[in-house]
Short mmCIF file of C-alpha atoms in Angstrom, two decimals:
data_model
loop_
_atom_site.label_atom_id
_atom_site.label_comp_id
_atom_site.label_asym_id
_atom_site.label_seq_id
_atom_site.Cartn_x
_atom_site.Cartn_y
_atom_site.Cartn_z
CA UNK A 9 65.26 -1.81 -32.87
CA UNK A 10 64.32 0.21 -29.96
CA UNK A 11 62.01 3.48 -30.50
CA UNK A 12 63.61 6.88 -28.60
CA UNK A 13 60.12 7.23 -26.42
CA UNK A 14 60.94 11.08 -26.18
CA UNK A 15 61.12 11.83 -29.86
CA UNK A 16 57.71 10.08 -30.01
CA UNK A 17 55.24 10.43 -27.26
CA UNK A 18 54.71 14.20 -26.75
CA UNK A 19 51.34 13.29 -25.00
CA UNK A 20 53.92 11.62 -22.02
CA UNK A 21 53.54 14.72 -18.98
CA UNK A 22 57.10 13.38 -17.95
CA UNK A 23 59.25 12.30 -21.38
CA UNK A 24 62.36 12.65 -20.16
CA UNK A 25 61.46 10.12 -17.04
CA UNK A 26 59.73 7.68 -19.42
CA UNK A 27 62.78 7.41 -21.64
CA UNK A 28 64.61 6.35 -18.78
CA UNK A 29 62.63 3.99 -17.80
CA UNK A 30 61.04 2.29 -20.78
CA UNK A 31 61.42 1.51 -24.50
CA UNK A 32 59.49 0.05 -27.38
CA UNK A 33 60.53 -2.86 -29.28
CA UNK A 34 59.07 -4.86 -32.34
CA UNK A 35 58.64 -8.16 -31.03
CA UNK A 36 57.07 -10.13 -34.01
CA UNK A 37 54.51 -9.98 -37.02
CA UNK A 38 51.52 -11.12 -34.38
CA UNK A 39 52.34 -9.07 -31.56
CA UNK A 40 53.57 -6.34 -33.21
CA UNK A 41 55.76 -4.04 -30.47
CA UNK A 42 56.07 -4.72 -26.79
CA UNK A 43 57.57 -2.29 -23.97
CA UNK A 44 60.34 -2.94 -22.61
CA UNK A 45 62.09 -1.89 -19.23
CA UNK A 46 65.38 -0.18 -20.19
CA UNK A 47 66.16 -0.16 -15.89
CA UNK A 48 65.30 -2.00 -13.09
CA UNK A 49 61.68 -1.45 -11.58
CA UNK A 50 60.38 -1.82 -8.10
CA UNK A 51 57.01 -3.03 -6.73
CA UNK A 52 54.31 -0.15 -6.48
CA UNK A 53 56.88 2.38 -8.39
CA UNK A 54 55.28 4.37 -10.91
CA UNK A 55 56.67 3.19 -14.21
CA UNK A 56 54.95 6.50 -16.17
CA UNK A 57 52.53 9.21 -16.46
CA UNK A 58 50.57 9.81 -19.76
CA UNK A 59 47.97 11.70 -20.34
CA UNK A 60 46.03 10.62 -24.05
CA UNK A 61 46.26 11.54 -27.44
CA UNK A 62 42.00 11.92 -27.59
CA UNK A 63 39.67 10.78 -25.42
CA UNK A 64 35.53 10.61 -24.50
CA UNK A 65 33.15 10.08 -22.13
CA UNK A 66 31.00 7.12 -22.78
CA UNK A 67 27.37 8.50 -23.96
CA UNK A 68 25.30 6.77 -21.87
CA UNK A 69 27.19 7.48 -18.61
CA UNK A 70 26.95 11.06 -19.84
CA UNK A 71 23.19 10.55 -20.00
CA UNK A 72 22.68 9.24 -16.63
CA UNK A 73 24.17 12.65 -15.45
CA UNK A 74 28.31 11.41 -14.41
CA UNK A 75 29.46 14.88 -15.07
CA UNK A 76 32.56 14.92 -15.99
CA UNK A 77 35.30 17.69 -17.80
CA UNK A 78 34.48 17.01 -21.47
CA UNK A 79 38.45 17.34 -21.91
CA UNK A 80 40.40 15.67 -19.40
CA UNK A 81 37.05 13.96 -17.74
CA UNK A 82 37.66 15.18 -14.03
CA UNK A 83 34.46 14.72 -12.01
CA UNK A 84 32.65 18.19 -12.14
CA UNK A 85 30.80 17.10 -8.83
CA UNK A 86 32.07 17.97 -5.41
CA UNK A 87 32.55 14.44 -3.44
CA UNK A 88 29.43 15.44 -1.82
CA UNK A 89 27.36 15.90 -4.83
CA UNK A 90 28.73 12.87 -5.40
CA UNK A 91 27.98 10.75 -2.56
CA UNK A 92 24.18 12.32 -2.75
CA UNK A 93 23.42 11.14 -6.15
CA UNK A 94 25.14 7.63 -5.67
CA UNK A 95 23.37 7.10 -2.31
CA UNK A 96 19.84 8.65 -3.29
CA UNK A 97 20.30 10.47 -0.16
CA UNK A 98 19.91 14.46 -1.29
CA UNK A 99 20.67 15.63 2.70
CA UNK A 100 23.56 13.69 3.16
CA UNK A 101 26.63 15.74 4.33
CA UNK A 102 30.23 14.50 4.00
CA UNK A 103 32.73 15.22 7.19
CA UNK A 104 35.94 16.72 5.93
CA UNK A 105 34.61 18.30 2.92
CA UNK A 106 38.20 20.20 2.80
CA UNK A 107 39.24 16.97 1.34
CA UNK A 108 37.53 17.16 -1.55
CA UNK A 109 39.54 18.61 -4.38
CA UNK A 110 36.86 19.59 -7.02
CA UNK A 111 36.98 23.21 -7.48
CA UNK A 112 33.46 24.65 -9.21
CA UNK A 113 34.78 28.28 -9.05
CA UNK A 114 37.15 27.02 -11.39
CA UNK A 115 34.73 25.40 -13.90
CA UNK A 116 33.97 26.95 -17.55
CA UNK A 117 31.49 25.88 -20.43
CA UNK A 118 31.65 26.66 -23.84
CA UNK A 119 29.81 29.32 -24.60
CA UNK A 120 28.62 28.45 -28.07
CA UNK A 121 27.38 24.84 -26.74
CA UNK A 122 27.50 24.95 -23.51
CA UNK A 123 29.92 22.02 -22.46
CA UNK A 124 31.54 22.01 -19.65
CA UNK A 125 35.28 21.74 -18.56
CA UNK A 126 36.85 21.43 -15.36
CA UNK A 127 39.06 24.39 -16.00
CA UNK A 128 39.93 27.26 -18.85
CA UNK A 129 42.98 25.59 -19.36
CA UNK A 130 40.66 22.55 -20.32
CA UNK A 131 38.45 24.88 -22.39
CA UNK A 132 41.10 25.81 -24.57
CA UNK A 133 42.67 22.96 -24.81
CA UNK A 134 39.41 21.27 -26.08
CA UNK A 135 39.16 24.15 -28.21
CA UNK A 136 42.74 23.86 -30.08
CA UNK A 137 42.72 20.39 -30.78
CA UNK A 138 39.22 19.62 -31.65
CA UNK A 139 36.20 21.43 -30.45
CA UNK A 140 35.67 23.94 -33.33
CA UNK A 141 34.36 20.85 -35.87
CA UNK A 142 32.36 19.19 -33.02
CA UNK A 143 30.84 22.15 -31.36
CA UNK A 144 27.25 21.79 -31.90
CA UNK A 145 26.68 25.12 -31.19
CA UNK A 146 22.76 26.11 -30.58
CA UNK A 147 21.86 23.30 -31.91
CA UNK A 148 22.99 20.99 -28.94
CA UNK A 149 19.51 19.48 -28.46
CA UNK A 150 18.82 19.53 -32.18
CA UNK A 151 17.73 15.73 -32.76
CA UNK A 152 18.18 16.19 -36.27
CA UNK A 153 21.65 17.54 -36.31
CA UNK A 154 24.30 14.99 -37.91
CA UNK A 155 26.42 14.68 -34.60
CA UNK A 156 23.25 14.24 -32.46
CA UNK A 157 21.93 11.17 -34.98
CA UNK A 158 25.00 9.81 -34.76
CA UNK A 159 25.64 9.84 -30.83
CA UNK A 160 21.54 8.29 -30.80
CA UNK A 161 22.48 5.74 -32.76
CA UNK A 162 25.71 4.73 -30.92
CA UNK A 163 23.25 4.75 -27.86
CA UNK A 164 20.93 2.06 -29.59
CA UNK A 165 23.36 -0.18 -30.36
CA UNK A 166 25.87 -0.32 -27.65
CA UNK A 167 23.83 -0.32 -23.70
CA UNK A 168 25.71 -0.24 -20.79
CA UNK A 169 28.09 -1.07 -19.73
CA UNK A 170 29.85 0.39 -22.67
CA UNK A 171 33.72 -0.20 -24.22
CA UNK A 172 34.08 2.18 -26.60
CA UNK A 173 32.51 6.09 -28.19
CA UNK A 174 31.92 6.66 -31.59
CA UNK A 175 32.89 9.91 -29.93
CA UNK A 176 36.57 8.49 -29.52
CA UNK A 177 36.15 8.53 -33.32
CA UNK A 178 35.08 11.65 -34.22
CA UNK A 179 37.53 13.34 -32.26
CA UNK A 180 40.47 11.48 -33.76
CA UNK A 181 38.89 12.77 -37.14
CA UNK A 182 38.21 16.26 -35.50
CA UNK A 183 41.81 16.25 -34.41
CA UNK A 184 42.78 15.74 -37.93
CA UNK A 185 40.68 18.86 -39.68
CA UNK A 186 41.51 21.08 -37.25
CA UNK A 187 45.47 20.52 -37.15
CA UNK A 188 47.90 22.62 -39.42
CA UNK A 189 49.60 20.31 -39.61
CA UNK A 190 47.66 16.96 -40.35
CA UNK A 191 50.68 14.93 -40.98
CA UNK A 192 51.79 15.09 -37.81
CA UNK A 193 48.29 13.79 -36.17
CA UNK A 194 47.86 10.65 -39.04
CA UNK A 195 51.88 9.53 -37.69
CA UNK A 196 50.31 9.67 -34.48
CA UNK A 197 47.18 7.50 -35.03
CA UNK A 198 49.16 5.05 -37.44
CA UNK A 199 51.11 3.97 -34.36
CA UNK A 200 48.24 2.21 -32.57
CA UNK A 201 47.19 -1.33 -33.93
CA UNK A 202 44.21 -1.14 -36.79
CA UNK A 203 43.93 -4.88 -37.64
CA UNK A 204 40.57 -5.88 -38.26
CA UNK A 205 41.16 -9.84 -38.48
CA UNK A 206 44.36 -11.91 -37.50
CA UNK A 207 44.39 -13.68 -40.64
CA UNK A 208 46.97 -16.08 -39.47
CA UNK A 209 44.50 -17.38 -36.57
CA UNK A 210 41.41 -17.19 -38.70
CA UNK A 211 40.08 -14.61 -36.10
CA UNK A 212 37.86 -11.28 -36.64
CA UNK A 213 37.08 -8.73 -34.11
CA UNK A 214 33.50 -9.26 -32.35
CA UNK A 215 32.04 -5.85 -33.55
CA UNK A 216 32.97 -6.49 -36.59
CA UNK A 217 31.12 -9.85 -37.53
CA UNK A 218 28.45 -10.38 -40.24
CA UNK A 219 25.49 -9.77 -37.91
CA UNK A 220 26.85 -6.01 -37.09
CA UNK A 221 27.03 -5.50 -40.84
CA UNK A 222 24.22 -3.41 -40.98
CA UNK A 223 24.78 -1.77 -37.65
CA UNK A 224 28.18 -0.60 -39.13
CA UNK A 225 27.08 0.53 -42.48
CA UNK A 226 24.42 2.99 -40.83
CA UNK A 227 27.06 4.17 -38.22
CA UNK A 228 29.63 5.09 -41.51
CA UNK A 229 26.82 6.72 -43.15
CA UNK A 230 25.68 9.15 -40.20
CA UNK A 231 29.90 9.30 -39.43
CA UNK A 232 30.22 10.41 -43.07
CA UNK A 233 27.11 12.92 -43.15
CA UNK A 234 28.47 14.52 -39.77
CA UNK A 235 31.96 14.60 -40.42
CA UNK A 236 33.29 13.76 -43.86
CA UNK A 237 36.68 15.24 -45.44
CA UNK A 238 38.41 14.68 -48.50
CA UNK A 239 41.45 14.70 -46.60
CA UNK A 240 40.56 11.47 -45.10
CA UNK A 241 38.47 9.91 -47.25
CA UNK A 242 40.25 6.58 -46.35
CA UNK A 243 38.46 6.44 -43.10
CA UNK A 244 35.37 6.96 -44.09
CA UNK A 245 35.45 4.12 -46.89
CA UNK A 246 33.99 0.57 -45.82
CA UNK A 247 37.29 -0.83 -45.19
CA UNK A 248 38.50 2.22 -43.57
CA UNK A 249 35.62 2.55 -41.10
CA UNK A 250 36.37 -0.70 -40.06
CA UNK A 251 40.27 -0.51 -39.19
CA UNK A 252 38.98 2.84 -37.93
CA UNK A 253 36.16 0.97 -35.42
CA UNK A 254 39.09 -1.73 -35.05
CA UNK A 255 41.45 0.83 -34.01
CA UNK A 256 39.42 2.05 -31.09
CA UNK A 257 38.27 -1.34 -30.20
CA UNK A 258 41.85 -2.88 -29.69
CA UNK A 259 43.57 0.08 -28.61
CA UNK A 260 40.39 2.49 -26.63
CA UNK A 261 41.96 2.34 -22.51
CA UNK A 262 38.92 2.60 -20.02
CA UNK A 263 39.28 5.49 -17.98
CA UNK A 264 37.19 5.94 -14.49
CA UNK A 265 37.26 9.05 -12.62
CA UNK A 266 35.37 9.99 -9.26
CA UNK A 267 35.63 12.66 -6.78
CA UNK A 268 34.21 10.57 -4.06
CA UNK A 269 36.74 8.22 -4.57
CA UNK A 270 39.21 11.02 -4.24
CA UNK A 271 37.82 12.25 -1.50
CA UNK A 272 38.06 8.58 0.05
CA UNK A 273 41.53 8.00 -0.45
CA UNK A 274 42.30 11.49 1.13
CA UNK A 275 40.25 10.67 4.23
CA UNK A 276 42.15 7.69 4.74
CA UNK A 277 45.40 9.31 4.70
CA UNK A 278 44.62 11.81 7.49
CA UNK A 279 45.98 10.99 10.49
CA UNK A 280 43.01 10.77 13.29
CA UNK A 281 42.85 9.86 16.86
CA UNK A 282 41.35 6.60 16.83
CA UNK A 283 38.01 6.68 17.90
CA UNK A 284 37.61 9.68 14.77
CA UNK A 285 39.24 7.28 12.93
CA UNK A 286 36.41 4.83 13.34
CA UNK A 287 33.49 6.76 13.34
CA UNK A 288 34.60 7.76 9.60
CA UNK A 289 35.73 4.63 8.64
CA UNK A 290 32.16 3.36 10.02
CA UNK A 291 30.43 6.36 7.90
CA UNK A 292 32.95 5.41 4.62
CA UNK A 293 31.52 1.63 4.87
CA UNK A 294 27.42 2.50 5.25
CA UNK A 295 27.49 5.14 2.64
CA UNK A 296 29.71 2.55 0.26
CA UNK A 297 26.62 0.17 1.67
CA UNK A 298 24.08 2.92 0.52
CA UNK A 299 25.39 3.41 -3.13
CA UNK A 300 25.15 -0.09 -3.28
CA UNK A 301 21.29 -0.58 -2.37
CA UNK A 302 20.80 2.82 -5.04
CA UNK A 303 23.28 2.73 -7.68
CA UNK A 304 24.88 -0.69 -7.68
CA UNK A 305 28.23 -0.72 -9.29
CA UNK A 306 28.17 1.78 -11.93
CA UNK A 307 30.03 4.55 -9.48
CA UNK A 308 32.49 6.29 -11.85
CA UNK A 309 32.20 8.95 -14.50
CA UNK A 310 33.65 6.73 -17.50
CA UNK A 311 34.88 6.88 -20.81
CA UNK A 312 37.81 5.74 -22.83
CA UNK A 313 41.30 7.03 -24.51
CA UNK A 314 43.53 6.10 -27.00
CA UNK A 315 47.44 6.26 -25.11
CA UNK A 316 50.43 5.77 -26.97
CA UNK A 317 52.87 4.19 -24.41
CA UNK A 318 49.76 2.21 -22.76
CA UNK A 319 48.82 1.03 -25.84
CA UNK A 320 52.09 -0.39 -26.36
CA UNK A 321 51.88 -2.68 -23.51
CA UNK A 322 51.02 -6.52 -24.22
CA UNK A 323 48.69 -8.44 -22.48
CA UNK A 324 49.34 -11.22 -19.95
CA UNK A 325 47.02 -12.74 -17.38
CA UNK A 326 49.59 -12.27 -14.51
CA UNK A 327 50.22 -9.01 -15.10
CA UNK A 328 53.75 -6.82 -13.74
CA UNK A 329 51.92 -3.61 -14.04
CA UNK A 330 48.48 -2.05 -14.30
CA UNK A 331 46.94 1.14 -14.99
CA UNK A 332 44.99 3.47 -13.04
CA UNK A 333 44.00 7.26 -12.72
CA UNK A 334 44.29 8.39 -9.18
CA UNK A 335 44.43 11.86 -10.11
CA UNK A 336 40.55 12.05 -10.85
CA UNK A 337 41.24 13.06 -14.77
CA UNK A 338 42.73 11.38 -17.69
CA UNK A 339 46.13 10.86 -16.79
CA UNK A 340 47.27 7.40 -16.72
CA UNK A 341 49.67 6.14 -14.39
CA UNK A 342 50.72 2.79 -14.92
CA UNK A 343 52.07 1.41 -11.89
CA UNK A 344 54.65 -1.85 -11.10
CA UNK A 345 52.63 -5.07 -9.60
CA UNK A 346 56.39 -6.31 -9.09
CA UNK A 347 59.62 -6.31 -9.46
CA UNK A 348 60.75 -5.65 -13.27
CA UNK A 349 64.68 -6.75 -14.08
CA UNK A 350 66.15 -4.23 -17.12
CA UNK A 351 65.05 -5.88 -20.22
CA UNK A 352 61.98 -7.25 -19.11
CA UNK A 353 58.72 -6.58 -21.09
CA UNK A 354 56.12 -4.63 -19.06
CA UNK A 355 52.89 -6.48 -19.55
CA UNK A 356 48.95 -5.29 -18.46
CA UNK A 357 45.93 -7.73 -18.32
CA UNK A 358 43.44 -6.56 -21.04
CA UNK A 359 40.71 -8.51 -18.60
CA UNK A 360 39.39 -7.17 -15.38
CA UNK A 361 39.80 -9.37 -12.51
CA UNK A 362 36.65 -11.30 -12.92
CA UNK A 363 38.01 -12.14 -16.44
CA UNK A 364 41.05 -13.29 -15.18
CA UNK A 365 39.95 -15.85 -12.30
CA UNK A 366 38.03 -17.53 -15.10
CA UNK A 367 39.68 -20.58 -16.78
CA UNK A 368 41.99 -20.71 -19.62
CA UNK A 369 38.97 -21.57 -22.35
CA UNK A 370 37.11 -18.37 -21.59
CA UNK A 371 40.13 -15.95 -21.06
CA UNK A 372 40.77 -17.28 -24.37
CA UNK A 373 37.54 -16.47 -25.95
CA UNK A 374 37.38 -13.03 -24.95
CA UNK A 375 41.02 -12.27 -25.95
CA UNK A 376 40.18 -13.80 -29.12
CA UNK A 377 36.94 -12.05 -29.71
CA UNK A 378 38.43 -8.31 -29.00
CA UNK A 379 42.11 -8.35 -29.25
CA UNK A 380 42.55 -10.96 -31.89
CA UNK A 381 45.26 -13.05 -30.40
CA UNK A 382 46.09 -16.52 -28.63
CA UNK A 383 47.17 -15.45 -25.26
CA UNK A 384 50.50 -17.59 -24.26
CA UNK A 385 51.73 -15.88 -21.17
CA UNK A 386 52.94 -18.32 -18.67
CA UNK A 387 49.35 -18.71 -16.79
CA UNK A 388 47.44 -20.38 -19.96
CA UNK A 389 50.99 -22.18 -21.15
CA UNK A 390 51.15 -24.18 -17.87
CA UNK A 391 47.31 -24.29 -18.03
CA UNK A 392 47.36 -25.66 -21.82
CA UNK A 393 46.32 -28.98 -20.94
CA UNK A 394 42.89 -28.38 -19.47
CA UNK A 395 40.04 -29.39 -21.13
CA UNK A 396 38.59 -26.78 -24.00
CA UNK A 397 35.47 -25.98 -21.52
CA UNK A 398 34.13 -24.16 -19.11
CA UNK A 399 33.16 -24.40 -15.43
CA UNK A 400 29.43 -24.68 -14.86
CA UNK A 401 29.28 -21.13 -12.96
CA UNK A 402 31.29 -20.43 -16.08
CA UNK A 403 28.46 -22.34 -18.35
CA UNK A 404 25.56 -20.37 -15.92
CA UNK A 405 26.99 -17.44 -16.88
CA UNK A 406 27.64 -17.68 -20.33
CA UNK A 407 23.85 -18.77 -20.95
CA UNK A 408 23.14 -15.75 -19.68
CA UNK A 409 25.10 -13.59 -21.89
CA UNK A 410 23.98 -15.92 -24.85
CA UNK A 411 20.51 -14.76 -23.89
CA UNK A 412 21.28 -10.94 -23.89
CA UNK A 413 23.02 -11.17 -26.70
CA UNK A 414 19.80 -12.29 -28.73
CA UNK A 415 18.16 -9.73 -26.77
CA UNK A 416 20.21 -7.31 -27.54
CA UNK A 417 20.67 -8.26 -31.26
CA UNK A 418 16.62 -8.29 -31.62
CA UNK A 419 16.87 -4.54 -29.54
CA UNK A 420 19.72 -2.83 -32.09
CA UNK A 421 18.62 -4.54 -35.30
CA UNK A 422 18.97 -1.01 -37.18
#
């Protein structure tokens, strides 16, 4: 039975469009719901807008000073703070800086904490939903204080690059305290997938193995001390913790913002007489160059979000849509890769495009390992009779990871 998106998904910026266009539909007891194109859908059209139901900056790209909005995560640098910091180049000057649309007049902090937003509107916002529990107040560089402990342990655990926040966690519990009413916020977080194991395939989520087990336990404990409630004392029990950690793991979207980026795409829409037209072109391609050298590919301010409709989506490894956030915040748009006929399901590839070039056996694994299902879109069905193994780069590679992964268990054995 189809789900009326509008009566659902007030966190959609455009309901009445995305009812038109899409609809959710229980598929089966392994994949749950799919969505479903209730029209036809064109190549490149956007299919929706959503903006999330919580979402957080990932700590350690915080640390490394990606400022972003901590509501909406819109780059707080100008292109050309930007571009400087990337680059390692603190004289650099960008041409057409009246393409950059970051607006610092416009930016506000807290003033208990001092956070920063990209906007009042963002501010408040922040405010409504969750910031009153998680404002830390004075004691923002308290080590001692519960939320700082926990956010230092998350950091010793999980190095870059990083998936998930505890902080996607906290304010999902934040959002809960703070509501009037808390009903309304638990339907809302009950609709995204909290399976720990697929029982049926024998399969357990990665982060939640037997060698994490102690990891986990002190993350509950320092989750509990900093933000317990009686009112939701199922998610802060063992099991609870761990469809809670689940939850986020399956469902958390990465989100990437930049300014430069932004700034980027703008430039390349102007319309220049062509030797203008090369001389920033040739500028675009040895700063990109630049950034390289300094920063390599970490580029974006990052984080992830938990989105209803996105969330909804199924994987496949040739994908008819994919999401992306042009508009240099948190709002989703997920786009058409092709043509979609009316009744079609709208599928998203849960790997990056690395991940996907890589054969059937390891897609498999890391489907497996974090989204606790046997893919069988029509790539790995007409692949199904390779052999169960790798390619040597493949092999290489996966040495490699086998070796950080003992170095990393030896570095976060808390």
């Amino acid at each position: 039975m189809a789900t009326p998106v509008n009566d659902m998904f007030s966190f959609c910026t455009e309901p009445s469009k995305v009812c038109s266009y899409v609809e959710i539909r229980s598929i089966d007891k392994i994949k749950g719901k799919g969505l479903f194109a209730r029209k036809g859908i064109r190549k490149g059209e956007t299919i929706f807008v959503e903006r999330p139901v919580v979402c957080a900056q990932f700590l350690w790209n915080s640390l490394y000073k990606y400022r972003a909005c901590d509501h909406c995560m819109r780059s707080l640098e100008t292109a050309e703070e930007n571009a400087r910091r990337l680059s390692g180049l603190s004289g650099l000057s960008l041409p057409y800086p009246d393409q950059c649309q970051v607006r610092p007049e416009l930016h506000q902090c807290c003033p208990q904490c001092q956070v920063m937003y990209c906007s009042a509107e963002c501010r408040q916002a922040a405010l409504d939903q969750y910031h009153r529990v998680l404002c830390l107040g004075p004691s923002r560089d308290d080590l001692e204080h519960p939320i700082n402990k926990l956010q230092e342990a998350w950091r010793n655990m999980h190095y870059p690059p990083e998936t998930s926040s505890i902080m996607l966690m906290a304010r999902m519990v934040a959002s809960v305290k703070q509501a009037r009413d808390r009903s309304h916020w638990l339907n809302l977080f009950s609709h995204f997938c909290s399976r720990t194991a697929n029982e049926q395939e024998e399969m357990a989520h990665k982060l939640l193995g037997e060698k994490f087990q102690g990891q986990l336990a002190l993350l509950r404990s320092l989750f509990s001390s900093a933000l317990y409630d009686d009112h939701l004392s199922q998610w802060f029990s063992p099991d609870g913790f761990r469809s809670l950690f689940a939850l986020v793991g399956t469902n958390g979207q990465g989100i990437g913002t930049s300014s430069l980026s932004q700034w980027v795409h703008a430039c390349d829409a102007l319309e220049l007489p062509g030797q203008q037209r090369e001389q920033l072109d040739a500028f675009i391609d040895q700063l990109y160059k630049d950034i390289e050298k300094e920063t390599g590919d970490f580029l974006n301010c990052e984080g992830s979000g938990l989105f209803l409709l996105q969330s909804s989506c199924n994987h496949s490894c040739v994908p008819n849509a994919e999401a992306s956030f042009p508009e240099n915040n948190f709002l989703l748009h997920l786009t058409a890769l092709s043509d979609i006929s009316p009744g079609e399901e709208i599928c998203i590839s849960y790997l990056d495009c690395c991940q996907r070039d890589r054969s059937r056996h390891s897609r498999l694994k890391i489907l497996r390992e974090n989204y606790l299902f046997v893919c069988s879109c029509p790539k790995c069905i007409s692949q199904a009779d390779e052999l169960d193994v790798t390619s040597e780069e493949e092999d290489d590679e996966g040495e490699g990871e086998a070796e950080g992964d003992e170095l990393e268990d030896e570095m976060t054995d808390v």
